[in-house]
């Protein structure tokens, strides 16, 4: 279902999280649950994957993981502060030890000069550690290319957080 590189990253993540006895969660906007899907496509994912949140709308970000509406209004849904709050909210609203959050503009529409298509913010929250943020701009020709790049990055960041 997913490219072999993504399947391999997901398999490694599951093995590493299982070894460390860590549970994972994903809070996704522009990837619409595809990170959770990539993890759950691997046998044994239930050993480590606790739950996923698809927070596609601003309202969902607020209701499901507690991102304040004022924060979204001030910075926009695709921003570092919102990604950080999404990750923290993923931990707070699950039994996971590590949360990844993804918010971005997959396109082909929706971009602006300040936030063009391919802009994606990621955040990793892990209990008792500082939230890690990463900002990327993926030059994909298609929505699928941007989403696949975001899935790959999210899985890599989760692996780094689990290590």
mmCIF file of C-alpha atoms in Angstrom:
data_model
loop_
_atom_site.group_PDB
_atom_site.id
_atom_site.type_symbol
_atom_site.label_atom_id
_atom_site.label_comp_id
_atom_site.label_asym_id
_atom_site.label_seq_id
_atom_site.Cartn_x
_atom_site.Cartn_y
_atom_site.Cartn_z
ATOM 1 C CA UNK A 1 0.000 0.000 0.000
ATOM 2 C CA UNK A 2 2.878 2.368 0.858
ATOM 3 C CA UNK A 3 6.264 2.686 -0.846
ATOM 4 C CA UNK A 4 8.873 0.264 0.475
ATOM 5 C CA UNK A 5 10.878 3.081 2.109
ATOM 6 C CA UNK A 6 7.883 4.090 4.225
ATOM 7 C CA UNK A 7 7.063 0.474 5.085
ATOM 8 C CA UNK A 8 10.654 -0.060 6.177
ATOM 9 C CA UNK A 9 10.662 3.084 8.342
ATOM 10 C CA UNK A 10 7.370 2.017 9.956
ATOM 11 C CA UNK A 11 8.665 -1.512 10.605
ATOM 12 C CA UNK A 12 11.870 -0.174 12.194
ATOM 13 C CA UNK A 13 9.867 2.294 14.300
ATOM 14 C CA UNK A 14 7.594 -0.459 15.606
ATOM 15 C CA UNK A 15 10.546 -2.687 16.486
ATOM 16 C CA UNK A 16 12.395 0.156 18.232
ATOM 17 C CA UNK A 17 9.338 1.363 20.165
ATOM 18 C CA UNK A 18 8.517 -2.221 21.213
ATOM 19 C CA UNK A 19 12.080 -2.684 22.468
ATOM 20 C CA UNK A 20 11.823 0.511 24.557
ATOM 21 C CA UNK A 21 8.236 -0.293 25.661
ATOM 22 C CA UNK A 22 6.966 3.022 24.279
ATOM 23 C CA UNK A 23 3.484 3.757 22.937
ATOM 24 C CA UNK A 24 2.998 6.168 20.038
ATOM 25 C CA UNK A 25 0.295 8.503 18.785
ATOM 26 C CA UNK A 26 -0.059 10.677 15.692
ATOM 27 C CA UNK A 27 -1.926 13.969 15.419
ATOM 28 C CA UNK A 28 -2.385 14.650 11.720
ATOM 29 C CA UNK A 29 -3.789 17.396 9.587
ATOM 30 C CA UNK A 30 -2.422 17.514 6.023
ATOM 31 C CA UNK A 31 -1.607 13.787 6.046
ATOM 32 C CA UNK A 32 -5.168 12.897 7.049
ATOM 33 C CA UNK A 33 -4.273 9.769 9.017
ATOM 34 C CA UNK A 34 -1.689 8.421 6.588
ATOM 35 C CA UNK A 35 1.068 8.294 9.224
ATOM 36 C CA UNK A 36 -1.184 6.174 11.419
ATOM 37 C CA UNK A 37 -2.081 4.129 8.343
ATOM 38 C CA UNK A 38 1.569 3.520 7.484
ATOM 39 C CA UNK A 39 2.297 2.333 11.014
ATOM 40 C CA UNK A 40 -0.841 0.202 11.241
ATOM 41 C CA UNK A 41 -0.109 -1.403 7.865
ATOM 42 C CA UNK A 42 2.681 -3.314 9.634
ATOM 43 C CA UNK A 43 1.869 -6.457 11.584
ATOM 44 C CA UNK A 44 2.500 -5.925 15.270
ATOM 45 C CA UNK A 45 1.677 -2.223 15.241
ATOM 46 C CA UNK A 46 -0.843 -2.756 18.039
ATOM 47 C CA UNK A 47 2.089 -3.443 20.372
ATOM 48 C CA UNK A 48 3.107 0.223 20.177
ATOM 49 C CA UNK A 49 0.537 2.370 18.345
ATOM 50 C CA UNK A 50 -1.940 3.748 20.884
ATOM 51 C CA UNK A 51 -4.205 5.935 18.744
ATOM 52 C CA UNK A 52 -4.339 8.538 16.018
ATOM 53 C CA UNK A 53 -6.079 11.870 15.703
ATOM 54 C CA UNK A 54 -7.096 13.290 12.336
ATOM 55 C CA UNK A 55 -7.455 16.974 13.149
ATOM 56 C CA UNK A 56 -8.089 18.275 9.678
ATOM 57 C CA UNK A 57 -10.094 21.341 10.655
ATOM 58 C CA UNK A 58 -9.239 24.078 13.123
ATOM 59 C CA UNK A 59 -12.222 23.036 15.201
ATOM 60 C CA UNK A 60 -10.957 19.458 15.349
ATOM 61 C CA UNK A 61 -7.538 20.679 16.482
ATOM 62 C CA UNK A 62 -9.245 22.516 19.343
ATOM 63 C CA UNK A 63 -11.795 19.859 20.291
ATOM 64 C CA UNK A 64 -9.631 16.742 19.952
ATOM 65 C CA UNK A 65 -6.226 17.869 21.206
ATOM 66 C CA UNK A 66 -6.871 21.203 22.891
ATOM 67 C CA UNK A 67 -5.188 23.655 20.537
ATOM 68 C CA UNK A 68 -6.521 27.073 21.585
ATOM 69 C CA UNK A 69 -8.564 28.832 18.903
ATOM 70 C CA UNK A 70 -6.689 32.067 19.647
ATOM 71 C CA UNK A 71 -3.381 30.378 18.858
ATOM 72 C CA UNK A 72 -4.703 29.223 15.493
ATOM 73 C CA UNK A 73 -6.141 32.684 14.794
ATOM 74 C CA UNK A 74 -2.858 34.399 15.690
ATOM 75 C CA UNK A 75 -0.416 32.087 13.887
ATOM 76 C CA UNK A 76 -2.501 30.078 11.428
ATOM 77 C CA UNK A 77 -3.122 26.341 11.506
ATOM 78 C CA UNK A 78 0.105 25.744 9.591
ATOM 79 C CA UNK A 79 2.622 27.100 12.079
ATOM 80 C CA UNK A 80 5.205 26.083 14.633
ATOM 81 C CA UNK A 81 3.109 27.003 17.701
ATOM 82 C CA UNK A 82 0.131 25.009 16.445
ATOM 83 C CA UNK A 83 2.262 21.963 15.580
ATOM 84 C CA UNK A 84 3.804 22.068 19.054
ATOM 85 C CA UNK A 85 0.395 22.300 20.738
ATOM 86 C CA UNK A 86 -0.950 19.479 18.565
ATOM 87 C CA UNK A 87 1.884 17.202 19.710
ATOM 88 C CA UNK A 88 1.438 18.153 23.363
ATOM 89 C CA UNK A 89 -2.308 17.637 23.035
ATOM 90 C CA UNK A 90 -1.734 14.219 21.496
ATOM 91 C CA UNK A 91 0.168 13.152 24.599
ATOM 92 C CA UNK A 92 -2.364 14.708 26.948
ATOM 93 C CA UNK A 93 -5.299 12.987 25.219
ATOM 94 C CA UNK A 94 -3.812 9.513 24.912
ATOM 95 C CA UNK A 95 -1.857 6.917 26.808
ATOM 96 C CA UNK A 96 1.141 7.370 24.514
ATOM 97 C CA UNK A 97 4.683 8.241 25.476
ATOM 98 C CA UNK A 98 5.603 9.857 22.140
ATOM 99 C CA UNK A 99 3.418 11.980 19.849
ATOM 100 C CA UNK A 100 4.074 13.305 16.378
ATOM 101 C CA UNK A 101 2.053 16.193 14.941
ATOM 102 C CA UNK A 102 1.866 17.228 11.307
ATOM 103 C CA UNK A 103 0.198 20.351 9.915
ATOM 104 C CA UNK A 104 0.788 21.701 6.441
ATOM 105 C CA UNK A 105 -0.396 22.573 2.967
ATOM 106 C CA UNK A 106 -0.427 19.532 0.682
ATOM 107 C CA UNK A 107 -1.974 21.371 -2.269
ATOM 108 C CA UNK A 108 -2.526 21.751 -5.033
ATOM 109 C CA UNK A 109 -4.447 24.778 -3.720
ATOM 110 C CA UNK A 110 -4.362 26.577 -0.397
ATOM 111 C CA UNK A 111 -0.869 28.006 -0.567
ATOM 112 C CA UNK A 112 0.048 31.644 -0.094
ATOM 113 C CA UNK A 113 3.279 33.554 -0.733
ATOM 114 C CA UNK A 114 4.098 33.273 2.992
ATOM 115 C CA UNK A 115 3.029 29.617 3.238
ATOM 116 C CA UNK A 116 3.310 27.999 -0.182
ATOM 117 C CA UNK A 117 2.079 24.533 -1.058
ATOM 118 C CA UNK A 118 4.518 22.047 0.441
ATOM 119 C CA UNK A 119 4.956 23.947 3.713
ATOM 120 C CA UNK A 120 4.736 21.470 6.591
ATOM 121 C CA UNK A 121 5.361 21.853 10.316
ATOM 122 C CA UNK A 122 6.143 18.812 12.456
ATOM 123 C CA UNK A 123 6.435 18.464 16.204
ATOM 124 C CA UNK A 124 7.423 15.602 18.482
ATOM 125 C CA UNK A 125 6.360 15.528 22.108
ATOM 126 C CA UNK A 126 7.701 12.970 24.527
ATOM 127 C CA UNK A 127 6.892 12.817 28.204
ATOM 128 C CA UNK A 128 9.393 14.784 30.327
ATOM 129 C CA UNK A 129 11.273 16.173 27.312
ATOM 130 C CA UNK A 130 11.167 19.396 25.310
ATOM 131 C CA UNK A 131 8.978 19.468 22.227
ATOM 132 C CA UNK A 132 11.005 19.209 19.023
ATOM 133 C CA UNK A 133 9.856 21.215 15.996
ATOM 134 C CA UNK A 134 10.805 20.884 12.359
ATOM 135 C CA UNK A 135 9.721 23.050 9.431
ATOM 136 C CA UNK A 136 9.986 21.677 5.905
ATOM 137 C CA UNK A 137 9.096 22.799 2.436
ATOM 138 C CA UNK A 138 8.531 19.886 0.076
ATOM 139 C CA UNK A 139 8.669 20.708 -3.614
ATOM 140 C CA UNK A 140 6.267 18.027 -4.716
ATOM 141 C CA UNK A 141 4.460 18.329 -7.985
ATOM 142 C CA UNK A 142 1.424 16.603 -6.535
ATOM 143 C CA UNK A 143 -0.530 16.396 -3.304
ATOM 144 C CA UNK A 144 0.554 12.774 -3.022
ATOM 145 C CA UNK A 145 4.245 13.718 -3.263
ATOM 146 C CA UNK A 146 3.906 16.258 -0.435
ATOM 147 C CA UNK A 147 1.989 13.790 1.729
ATOM 148 C CA UNK A 148 4.485 10.974 1.137
ATOM 149 C CA UNK A 149 7.380 13.279 2.025
ATOM 150 C CA UNK A 150 5.538 14.321 5.199
ATOM 151 C CA UNK A 151 4.876 10.691 6.183
ATOM 152 C CA UNK A 152 8.543 9.844 5.687
ATOM 153 C CA UNK A 153 9.654 12.815 7.789
ATOM 154 C CA UNK A 154 7.161 12.031 10.570
ATOM 155 C CA UNK A 155 8.333 8.415 10.782
ATOM 156 C CA UNK A 156 11.981 9.515 10.852
ATOM 157 C CA UNK A 157 11.244 11.997 13.624
ATOM 158 C CA UNK A 158 9.391 9.358 15.637
ATOM 159 C CA UNK A 159 12.374 7.015 15.285
ATOM 160 C CA UNK A 160 14.710 9.754 16.543
ATOM 161 C CA UNK A 161 12.408 10.402 19.519
ATOM 162 C CA UNK A 162 12.212 6.707 20.399
ATOM 163 C CA UNK A 163 16.004 6.185 20.217
#
